[in-house]
Short mmCIF file of C-alpha atoms in Angstrom, two decimals:
data_model
loop_
_atom_site.label_atom_id
_atom_site.label_comp_id
_atom_site.label_asym_id
_atom_site.label_seq_id
_atom_site.Cartn_x
_atom_site.Cartn_y
_atom_site.Cartn_z
CA MET F 1 -4.67 -10.07 -24.96
CA GLU F 2 -5.66 -11.21 -21.50
CA SER F 3 -3.40 -13.81 -19.95
CA ASP F 4 -4.77 -17.20 -18.92
CA LEU F 5 -5.11 -17.46 -15.17
CA GLY F 6 -5.80 -21.17 -15.57
CA PRO F 7 -6.65 -23.11 -12.41
CA ALA F 8 -6.74 -19.94 -10.35
CA GLN F 9 -10.18 -19.23 -11.83
CA LYS F 10 -11.59 -22.08 -9.75
CA GLY F 11 -11.09 -19.81 -6.76
CA ASN F 12 -12.31 -20.58 -3.27
CA THR F 13 -14.97 -23.25 -2.81
CA SER F 14 -17.60 -23.56 -0.09
CA GLY F 15 -16.15 -24.78 3.17
CA VAL F 16 -12.55 -24.08 2.17
CA ALA F 17 -10.81 -21.23 3.96
CA PRO F 18 -9.51 -18.53 1.58
CA PRO F 19 -5.77 -17.85 1.45
CA PRO F 20 -4.62 -15.45 4.19
CA LEU F 21 -3.71 -11.89 3.30
CA ALA F 22 -0.28 -10.41 3.91
CA ALA F 23 0.03 -6.63 3.63
CA THR F 24 2.82 -4.45 2.26
CA ILE F 25 2.99 -0.68 2.73
CA LEU F 26 4.83 1.31 0.06
CA ALA F 27 6.76 4.06 1.86
CA ALA F 28 9.83 4.71 -0.32
CA GLY F 29 8.84 8.12 -1.67
CA LEU F 30 11.11 11.16 -1.48
CA GLY F 31 8.37 13.57 -0.36
CA GLN F 32 9.89 16.27 -2.56
CA ARG F 33 6.75 18.44 -2.75
CA LEU F 34 6.51 18.31 1.04
CA GLY F 35 9.99 19.75 1.45
CA TRP F 36 11.92 16.46 1.30
CA ARG F 37 10.10 14.79 4.17
CA ALA F 38 9.21 11.16 4.76
CA LYS F 39 5.40 11.30 4.53
CA ALA F 40 4.93 8.28 6.77
CA THR F 41 6.60 10.09 9.69
CA LEU F 42 3.87 12.74 9.92
CA GLN F 43 2.16 12.41 13.28
CA ILE F 44 -1.53 12.60 14.15
CA ASP F 45 -2.00 12.98 17.88
CA GLY F 46 1.59 11.85 18.48
CA MET F 47 1.49 8.67 16.36
CA SER F 48 3.13 8.45 12.92
CA LEU F 49 1.08 7.64 9.84
CA LEU F 50 3.19 4.51 9.40
CA GLU F 51 2.42 3.17 12.86
CA ARG F 52 -1.26 4.05 12.50
CA LEU F 53 -1.45 2.19 9.18
CA VAL F 54 0.36 -0.92 10.47
CA SER F 55 -1.98 -0.97 13.46
CA ALA F 56 -5.01 -0.72 11.15
CA LEU F 57 -3.73 -3.64 9.08
CA GLN F 58 -3.12 -5.71 12.19
CA GLN F 59 -6.64 -5.00 13.43
CA ALA F 60 -8.01 -5.94 10.01
CA GLY F 61 -6.54 -9.43 10.40
CA MET F 62 -3.51 -9.38 8.12
CA ALA F 63 -1.26 -12.41 8.51
CA ALA F 64 1.85 -10.19 8.32
CA GLU F 65 2.81 -6.61 7.56
CA SER F 66 5.89 -5.32 5.73
CA VAL F 67 7.03 -1.86 4.67
CA VAL F 68 9.02 -0.94 1.56
CA ILE F 69 11.42 1.94 2.27
CA GLY F 70 14.23 3.64 0.38
CA PRO F 71 15.49 6.99 1.64
CA TYR F 72 14.83 8.19 5.20
CA ARG F 73 15.87 4.83 6.60
CA GLU F 74 17.11 6.35 9.87
CA GLN F 75 13.66 7.85 10.48
CA LEU F 76 11.50 4.98 9.25
CA LEU F 77 13.28 1.89 10.58
CA PRO F 78 12.56 2.70 14.26
CA LEU F 79 8.88 3.19 13.41
CA ILE F 80 8.75 -0.11 11.55
CA GLU F 81 10.45 -1.95 14.39
CA ARG F 82 8.15 -0.38 16.96
CA SER F 83 5.06 -1.35 14.95
CA GLY F 84 6.12 -4.99 14.59
CA ALA F 85 6.31 -4.90 10.79
CA LEU F 86 9.08 -6.16 8.51
CA ALA F 87 11.31 -3.67 6.68
CA LEU F 88 11.99 -4.20 2.95
CA THR F 89 14.82 -1.82 2.09
CA HIS F 90 15.69 -0.47 -1.35
CA ARG F 91 19.27 0.22 -2.29
CA LEU F 92 18.13 2.67 -4.95
CA ALA F 93 18.60 6.39 -4.35
CA SER F 94 15.26 7.36 -5.90
CA PRO F 95 13.05 4.28 -6.31
CA SER F 96 9.98 4.65 -8.51
CA LEU F 97 6.56 3.30 -7.58
CA ILE F 98 7.16 0.34 -9.91
CA ASP F 99 10.51 -0.30 -8.20
CA SER F 100 8.69 -0.43 -4.86
CA GLN F 101 5.97 -2.68 -6.25
CA ARG F 102 8.61 -5.03 -7.63
CA LEU F 103 10.41 -5.30 -4.31
CA ALA F 104 7.09 -5.91 -2.56
CA LEU F 105 6.08 -8.64 -5.03
CA ASP F 106 9.47 -10.36 -4.95
CA MET F 107 9.55 -10.48 -1.16
CA HIS F 108 5.91 -11.53 -0.97
CA GLN F 109 6.59 -14.52 -3.21
CA THR F 110 9.68 -15.44 -1.19
CA ARG F 111 8.13 -15.14 2.26
CA PHE F 112 4.37 -15.47 1.77
CA GLY F 113 3.90 -17.33 -1.50
CA SER F 114 0.72 -19.08 -0.35
CA HIS F 115 -0.87 -15.78 0.73
CA ASP F 116 -2.78 -13.16 -1.21
CA LEU F 117 -1.38 -9.63 -1.07
CA LEU F 118 -2.76 -6.29 0.10
CA LEU F 119 -0.72 -3.36 -1.25
CA VAL F 120 -1.24 0.10 0.21
CA LEU F 121 0.45 3.48 -0.04
CA ALA F 122 1.87 4.96 3.16
CA ASP F 123 0.41 8.43 2.69
CA LEU F 124 -3.28 7.70 3.30
CA PRO F 125 -3.76 9.41 6.69
CA LEU F 126 -7.47 8.71 7.17
CA LEU F 127 -7.33 4.98 6.47
CA GLY F 128 -8.21 2.82 9.48
CA ALA F 129 -9.15 -0.75 10.31
CA SER F 130 -12.84 -0.05 9.73
CA ASP F 131 -11.99 1.04 6.18
CA MET F 132 -10.08 -2.20 5.52
CA ALA F 133 -12.94 -4.42 6.67
CA PRO F 134 -15.35 -3.95 3.71
CA LEU F 135 -12.53 -4.50 1.22
CA VAL F 136 -11.36 -7.69 2.93
CA SER F 137 -14.96 -8.92 3.10
CA ALA F 138 -15.54 -8.18 -0.59
CA TRP F 139 -12.25 -9.89 -1.42
CA HIS F 140 -13.30 -13.12 0.28
CA GLN F 141 -16.71 -13.00 -1.42
CA ARG F 142 -15.50 -12.05 -4.90
CA ALA F 143 -16.15 -14.03 -8.07
CA THR F 144 -13.58 -16.72 -8.70
CA SER F 145 -12.43 -14.93 -11.87
CA VAL F 146 -11.43 -11.80 -9.92
CA HIS F 147 -7.74 -11.54 -9.05
CA ALA F 148 -7.48 -7.83 -8.21
CA LEU F 149 -9.77 -5.55 -6.24
CA MET F 150 -9.54 -1.88 -5.30
CA PRO F 151 -11.89 0.84 -4.00
CA LEU F 152 -13.30 3.32 -6.51
CA VAL F 153 -14.42 6.70 -5.13
CA ASP F 154 -16.20 9.05 -7.54
CA GLY F 155 -14.38 7.44 -10.45
CA THR F 156 -10.94 7.63 -8.80
CA ARG F 157 -9.04 4.43 -8.05
CA GLY F 158 -7.90 4.25 -4.46
CA HIS F 159 -5.99 2.05 -2.06
CA PRO F 160 -5.55 -0.58 -0.71
CA LEU F 161 -5.18 -2.84 -3.74
CA LEU F 162 -5.75 -6.55 -3.17
CA LEU F 163 -4.09 -9.14 -5.42
CA SER F 164 -4.43 -12.90 -5.48
CA ARG F 165 -1.24 -14.91 -5.17
CA HIS F 166 -1.74 -15.91 -8.81
CA ALA F 167 -1.85 -12.26 -9.89
CA VAL F 168 1.27 -11.57 -7.83
CA ALA F 169 3.08 -14.34 -9.68
CA GLN F 170 1.95 -13.02 -13.05
CA VAL F 171 3.03 -9.44 -12.35
CA ALA F 172 6.37 -10.68 -11.03
CA ALA F 173 6.92 -12.60 -14.28
CA MET F 174 6.44 -9.49 -16.44
CA PRO F 175 9.40 -7.39 -17.66
CA ARG F 176 10.87 -5.43 -14.77
CA HIS F 177 9.86 -2.03 -16.10
CA LEU F 178 6.18 -2.97 -15.88
CA GLY F 179 4.08 -2.84 -12.72
CA VAL F 180 0.70 -3.73 -11.29
CA ARG F 181 -1.17 -1.13 -13.33
CA ASP F 182 0.23 -2.63 -16.55
CA TRP F 183 -0.97 -6.09 -15.49
CA MET F 184 -4.45 -4.73 -14.73
CA LYS F 185 -4.62 -3.09 -18.17
CA GLN F 186 -3.78 -6.46 -19.73
CA ASN F 187 -6.33 -8.32 -17.57
CA PRO F 188 -9.39 -6.07 -17.21
CA GLY F 189 -11.70 -9.03 -16.68
CA ALA F 190 -9.74 -10.07 -13.60
CA VAL F 191 -10.04 -6.64 -11.94
CA GLN F 192 -12.95 -5.59 -9.72
CA PRO F 193 -13.34 -1.91 -8.82
CA LEU F 194 -15.45 -1.64 -5.67
CA SER F 195 -17.55 1.54 -5.62
CA MET F 196 -17.22 3.25 -2.24
CA ALA F 197 -18.23 6.66 -0.88
CA ASN F 198 -15.49 6.86 1.75
CA PRO F 199 -12.85 9.50 0.85
CA ALA F 200 -10.27 7.79 3.09
CA TYR F 201 -9.36 5.51 0.18
CA VAL F 202 -8.25 8.43 -2.01
CA THR F 203 -7.16 11.09 0.50
CA ASP F 204 -3.37 11.22 0.24
CA LEU F 205 -0.57 13.63 1.14
CA ASP F 206 1.45 15.23 -1.64
CA THR F 207 1.64 18.93 -0.85
CA PRO F 208 1.64 21.32 2.14
CA ASP F 209 -1.98 22.15 1.30
CA ASP F 210 -2.86 18.47 1.81
CA VAL F 211 -1.35 18.65 5.30
CA ILE F 212 -3.41 21.76 6.08
CA ARG F 213 -6.58 19.99 4.94
CA LEU F 214 -5.69 17.00 7.10
CA GLN F 215 -5.27 19.30 10.11
CA GLN F 216 -8.78 20.63 9.47
CA GLN F 217 -10.23 17.14 9.04
CA VAL F 218 -8.86 15.70 12.27
CA HIS F 219 -9.12 18.84 14.45
CA PRO F 220 -8.66 19.10 17.42
CA LEU F 221 -6.05 16.33 17.13
CA PRO F 222 -2.59 17.81 16.45
CA VAL F 223 -0.88 17.09 13.12
CA LEU F 224 2.88 17.60 13.36
CA TRP F 225 6.11 16.62 11.64
CA PRO F 226 8.70 15.03 13.93
CA SER F 227 11.69 17.17 14.74
CA PRO F 228 14.18 17.27 13.21
CA CYS F 229 13.04 16.23 9.71
CA ALA F 230 16.24 14.88 8.16
CA GLN F 231 17.05 14.98 4.48
CA PRO F 232 17.03 11.63 2.64
CA GLU F 233 20.33 9.80 3.22
CA ASP F 234 20.80 9.01 -0.47
CA ARG F 235 20.31 12.49 -1.94
#
């Protein structure tokens, strides 16, 4: 049964500014299939994916940017500090995606409770500010009953995922083993997939072959791992 979003369905009204968006990047993966590497440290033309993504979010007008990390803290914290984002650090050795979502939601409510939330994975190397813009525009123009929006490319759900502050509160109130996807399944009428042709929303990095494809896509820009690539501290 769908939950009652109550007054949130009134949404934004003409002449009233919509709530600002704060963004959180999920970067706590182990990168096991990439040889135990922190995906967000991969560099395109000398800049890490993490810094590129934070910059894209800043250019897209986010009110604030934070990054959820777990292992690889020694590698990721300097990148986060240099980018001007806020670090949200797990104390779990191998946090799951739901663990990362939960930390992001909890901290969002604590620090940015009046804001809507943009959630994005850290391993989307082609995602730039110009790719954020149509999603943010659609978010501000959405129907008042819509509380979640994500790009849909050839039937595949992509990132970023945008959530209203009311949806954030509802997911946070669910049992801790449940995440955003579970909330969306329970509230299909509140979810808006936005059909897009841009592969940047679904092009991620999971395997060495993905890195090779990325090298081909951005050629002649160099794609390199930083040296040395440390093992996760909590292994």
